[in-house]
Amino acid sequence: MTLQQNLDRASALKFPGLAIIDGKLVAAKSGNTFANASPRDGKVLNEVAECGAEDVDAAVKAARASFEDGRWRNKHPREKKKIMFRLAELMERDLQELALMETLDMGKPIRDSVAVDVPSSINSIRWYAEALDKVYGEVATTPAERLSFVVREPLGVVGAIIPWNFPLHMACWKVAPALAMGNSIVLKPAEQSPLTALKLGELALEAGVPPGVLNVVPGFGESAGQALARHMDVDLIAFTGSGEVGRKLMVYSGESNLKRVALELGGKSPQIVFADAENLDEAADAAAWGIFFNQGEVCNAASRLLVEASIKDALVEKVLARAGGYMPGGPLDPASTAGASVTAAPMKRAKKCSARCWASSRSTVKTKPCASLTIRFTASPRACGPAISPAPTASHANCGAAWCGSMAGIPAISPYRSAAPNKAASAATARCTRWRNIR
């Protein structure tokens, strides 16, 4: 698809905006909606139902009823598998539509939505569908007069709260295994990117997933998300997002029914390159991709790069050369390798950090076409540097600022000497496998 074709298709899209509860597309009981704006240009794509505690309660009741009467749980495994495969086929049929929604809703490049996000989501559905009738119970080794066995059963009602950086993919990571085991689900998408989750719910109904088995309640975290996490009839909360919210979910579980909590939280992920790395080009490729992919908006973005001192200059040069390939462009342009920051808030945080690093820098390395990269080295392993931080040039201020909008796009580079490594590098080395064994 060309840019113009993508623009034409995007202008013809019909965006979903209603919640899905008990198989019906419904407005929020309050009648409230929120404006769903695209980070591509700030324009409102559509109005989306702003679900609250009443809507969450209705969704949980629908999920519980569908679980208890066995309309999905008691289906023959072959039938469940057939329906899940049908869901994957429908997603494949609508791949271009899903990809456009994903890009318009959270700003990632269309090339990644088409080639990575949507295909990976489809593969997740298919993988769990195929595994559905291959997860068996167990019989333990026991004396002749005893029998000990394990039966794997669905848990019940699963509440799933997903982030905005990979909206459809994270939804499928939660929904697919829950469906495969026979659970019923209440899915709460991030308010920044609700579209593909709502579309997934519609496609699930079309595929034959019974009403009430997959419910989707868009809304805000402090209202819909908290109501779901505190609900007394939810058996498990599955969440991908920040550590701050993860802690709150643990509290909500403790203050309600001690529901199980499954957390996938953001980290501070280092990459480590030793002097005996066999191929520095591969290392540089991985280092650049690990921090700049998806505008750096990845929970395990490799925001620290620990490098043995003897190869520091060579590797930094190679990483800088590759950084220029991640300059931002229009998210709908198939040539763009980086898109827009999902909202203004993370862009402001990234620009603030970038400015701080730039202000205390010791040298600046110019790159083309539209950003300068500042490299700062520090003696203290506790400081925020050494770091590569993008800074706008005078002639390309807007483009440079957008590049700074990467949430995690400021990878720290910490050189250390093999004879006397600093404490941070030493601790990291003790925990990690050498590059040649993990690439």
CSV table of C-alpha atoms in Angstrom, one decimal, residues 100-286:
chain,number,residue,atom,x,y,z
A,100,LEU,CA,-5.0,0.9,10.0
A,101,MET,CA,-6.9,1.1,13.2
A,102,GLU,CA,-3.8,0.2,15.3
A,103,THR,CA,-1.7,2.8,13.5
A,104,LEU,CA,-4.3,5.6,13.7
A,105,ASP,CA,-5.1,4.8,17.3
A,106,MET,CA,-1.6,4.7,18.9
A,107,GLY,CA,0.7,6.2,16.2
A,108,LYS,CA,3.0,3.2,15.3
A,109,PRO,CA,4.2,2.9,11.7
A,110,ILE,CA,1.8,1.2,9.4
A,111,ARG,CA,4.6,-1.1,8.2
A,112,ASP,CA,4.9,-2.6,11.7
A,113,SER,CA,1.1,-2.9,12.2
A,114,VAL,CA,0.8,-4.8,8.9
A,115,ALA,CA,4.0,-6.9,9.2
A,116,VAL,CA,4.3,-7.4,13.0
A,117,ASP,CA,1.4,-6.5,15.3
A,118,VAL,CA,-1.6,-8.0,13.4
A,119,PRO,CA,0.1,-11.1,12.2
A,120,SER,CA,1.5,-11.8,15.6
A,121,SER,CA,-1.9,-11.3,17.1
A,122,ILE,CA,-3.4,-13.8,14.6
A,123,ASN,CA,-0.6,-16.3,15.4
A,124,SER,CA,-1.3,-16.0,19.1
A,125,ILE,CA,-5.0,-17.0,18.5
A,126,ARG,CA,-3.9,-19.9,16.3
A,127,TRP,CA,-1.2,-21.1,18.7
A,128,TYR,CA,-3.6,-21.4,21.6
A,129,ALA,CA,-6.3,-22.8,19.4
A,130,GLU,CA,-3.9,-25.6,18.4
A,131,ALA,CA,-2.8,-26.1,22.0
A,132,LEU,CA,-6.4,-26.3,23.2
A,133,ASP,CA,-6.7,-30.1,23.0
A,134,LYS,CA,-3.1,-30.8,23.8
A,135,VAL,CA,-2.9,-29.7,27.4
A,136,TYR,CA,-3.5,-32.8,29.4
A,137,GLY,CA,-3.8,-33.6,33.1
A,138,GLU,CA,-1.2,-35.7,34.9
A,139,VAL,CA,-1.1,-38.9,36.9
A,140,ALA,CA,1.6,-38.9,39.6
A,141,THR,CA,3.8,-41.8,40.5
A,142,THR,CA,2.2,-43.3,43.7
A,143,PRO,CA,2.0,-46.6,45.5
A,144,ALA,CA,-0.4,-49.2,44.1
A,145,GLU,CA,-3.1,-48.5,46.7
A,146,ARG,CA,-3.2,-44.8,45.9
A,147,LEU,CA,-4.1,-42.6,42.9
A,148,SER,CA,-2.9,-39.0,42.6
A,149,PHE,CA,-3.8,-37.0,39.6
A,150,VAL,CA,-4.0,-33.4,38.3
A,151,VAL,CA,-7.0,-32.1,36.3
A,152,ARG,CA,-6.6,-28.8,34.5
A,153,GLU,CA,-9.8,-26.8,34.7
A,154,PRO,CA,-10.8,-23.2,33.7
A,155,LEU,CA,-10.6,-20.7,36.5
A,156,GLY,CA,-13.8,-18.7,35.8
A,157,VAL,CA,-14.0,-15.0,35.1
A,158,VAL,CA,-10.8,-13.4,33.9
A,159,GLY,CA,-10.4,-9.6,33.9
A,160,ALA,CA,-7.8,-8.4,31.5
A,161,ILE,CA,-6.4,-4.9,31.4
A,162,ILE,CA,-4.1,-4.1,28.5
A,163,PRO,CA,-1.7,-1.3,27.5
A,164,TRP,CA,-1.6,1.1,24.6
A,165,ASN,CA,1.7,0.2,23.0
A,166,PHE,CA,0.7,-3.1,21.4
A,167,PRO,CA,-3.1,-3.0,21.8
A,168,LEU,CA,-4.3,-5.9,19.7
A,169,HIS,CA,-1.3,-8.1,20.4
A,170,MET,CA,-1.6,-7.7,24.1
A,171,ALA,CA,-5.3,-8.3,23.9
A,172,CYS,CA,-4.7,-11.6,22.1
A,173,TRP,CA,-2.0,-12.6,24.7
A,174,LYS,CA,-4.7,-12.3,27.3
A,175,VAL,CA,-7.8,-13.5,25.4
A,176,ALA,CA,-6.4,-16.5,23.5
A,177,PRO,CA,-5.1,-18.6,26.5
A,178,ALA,CA,-8.2,-17.7,28.6
A,179,LEU,CA,-10.5,-18.8,25.8
A,180,ALA,CA,-8.5,-21.9,25.1
A,181,MET,CA,-8.9,-23.1,28.7
A,182,GLY,CA,-12.7,-22.3,28.7
A,183,ASN,CA,-12.8,-19.1,30.8
A,184,SER,CA,-15.0,-16.1,30.3
A,185,ILE,CA,-13.4,-12.7,29.9
A,186,VAL,CA,-13.9,-9.0,30.6
A,187,LEU,CA,-11.4,-7.0,28.6
A,188,LYS,CA,-10.5,-3.4,29.5
A,189,PRO,CA,-8.4,-1.8,26.7
A,190,ALA,CA,-6.3,1.3,27.4
A,191,GLU,CA,-8.3,4.5,26.9
A,192,GLN,CA,-5.6,5.7,24.5
A,193,SER,CA,-6.1,2.8,22.1
A,194,PRO,CA,-9.5,1.1,22.4
A,195,LEU,CA,-10.3,0.5,18.7
A,196,THR,CA,-8.7,-2.9,17.9
A,197,ALA,CA,-9.9,-4.5,21.2
A,198,LEU,CA,-13.5,-3.5,20.3
A,199,LYS,CA,-13.0,-4.8,16.8
A,200,LEU,CA,-11.6,-8.1,18.3
A,201,GLY,CA,-14.8,-8.4,20.3
A,202,GLU,CA,-17.0,-8.0,17.3
A,203,LEU,CA,-15.0,-10.5,15.3
A,204,ALA,CA,-15.2,-13.0,18.2
A,205,LEU,CA,-19.0,-12.8,18.0
A,206,GLU,CA,-18.9,-13.2,14.3
A,207,ALA,CA,-16.6,-16.3,14.7
A,208,GLY,CA,-19.1,-18.0,17.0
A,209,VAL,CA,-17.8,-17.2,20.5
A,210,PRO,CA,-21.0,-17.3,22.5
A,211,PRO,CA,-22.5,-14.0,24.0
A,212,GLY,CA,-21.0,-13.2,27.4
A,213,VAL,CA,-17.8,-15.1,26.9
A,214,LEU,CA,-15.8,-12.1,25.7
A,215,ASN,CA,-16.9,-8.7,26.9
A,216,VAL,CA,-15.1,-5.5,26.1
A,217,VAL,CA,-15.5,-2.4,28.4
A,218,PRO,CA,-13.6,0.7,27.2
A,219,GLY,CA,-13.0,3.4,29.8
A,220,PHE,CA,-10.5,4.9,32.1
A,221,GLY,CA,-8.2,3.1,34.5
A,222,GLU,CA,-9.4,4.9,37.7
A,223,SER,CA,-13.1,4.0,36.9
A,224,ALA,CA,-13.5,1.0,34.7
A,225,GLY,CA,-10.0,-0.5,35.5
A,226,GLN,CA,-10.3,-0.2,39.2
A,227,ALA,CA,-13.9,-1.5,39.2
A,228,LEU,CA,-12.8,-4.6,37.4
A,229,ALA,CA,-9.8,-5.2,39.7
A,230,ARG,CA,-12.0,-4.8,42.8
A,231,HIS,CA,-14.9,-6.8,41.6
A,232,MET,CA,-15.8,-9.6,44.0
A,233,ASP,CA,-16.8,-12.0,41.2
A,234,VAL,CA,-13.6,-11.8,39.1
A,235,ASP,CA,-11.3,-14.7,39.7
A,236,LEU,CA,-8.1,-13.3,38.0
A,237,ILE,CA,-6.8,-10.0,36.9
A,238,ALA,CA,-4.2,-10.1,34.1
A,239,PHE,CA,-2.4,-6.9,33.5
A,240,THR,CA,0.4,-5.5,31.3
A,241,GLY,CA,1.6,-2.1,32.1
A,242,SER,CA,3.5,0.0,34.6
A,243,GLY,CA,4.8,-1.1,38.0
A,244,GLU,CA,2.9,1.7,39.7
A,245,VAL,CA,-0.5,0.4,38.4
A,246,GLY,CA,0.7,-3.2,39.1
A,247,ARG,CA,1.1,-2.4,42.8
A,248,LYS,CA,-2.4,-0.9,42.9
A,249,LEU,CA,-3.8,-4.0,41.4
A,250,MET,CA,-2.2,-6.1,44.2
A,251,VAL,CA,-3.8,-3.8,46.7
A,252,TYR,CA,-7.2,-4.0,45.0
A,253,SER,CA,-7.0,-7.8,45.1
A,254,GLY,CA,-6.2,-7.8,48.8
A,255,GLU,CA,-9.0,-5.4,49.6
A,256,SER,CA,-11.6,-7.4,47.6
A,257,ASN,CA,-11.7,-11.2,47.2
A,258,LEU,CA,-8.0,-12.0,47.0
A,259,LYS,CA,-8.3,-12.7,43.3
A,260,ARG,CA,-5.2,-14.0,41.5
A,261,VAL,CA,-3.1,-11.3,39.9
A,262,ALA,CA,-0.9,-11.9,36.8
A,263,LEU,CA,1.4,-9.0,36.1
A,264,GLU,CA,3.7,-8.2,33.2
A,265,LEU,CA,5.3,-4.9,34.1
A,266,GLY,CA,7.8,-2.6,32.5
A,267,GLY,CA,11.5,-3.0,33.3
A,268,LYS,CA,14.9,-1.4,32.8
A,269,SER,CA,16.4,-3.9,30.4
A,270,PRO,CA,20.2,-3.8,29.7
A,271,GLN,CA,22.0,-5.1,26.7
A,272,ILE,CA,25.6,-6.2,27.3
A,273,VAL,CA,28.4,-6.3,24.7
A,274,PHE,CA,31.8,-7.8,25.5
A,275,ALA,CA,35.0,-7.3,23.5
A,276,ASP,CA,34.9,-10.8,22.3
A,277,ALA,CA,31.5,-10.3,20.5
A,278,GLU,CA,31.9,-12.0,17.2
A,279,ASN,CA,30.0,-9.5,15.1
A,280,LEU,CA,29.6,-5.8,16.3
A,281,ASP,CA,27.3,-5.1,13.4
A,282,GLU,CA,24.8,-7.6,14.7
A,283,ALA,CA,25.3,-6.2,18.2
A,284,ALA,CA,24.6,-2.6,16.9
A,285,ASP,CA,21.6,-3.8,14.9
A,286,ALA,CA,20.1,-5.4,18.0
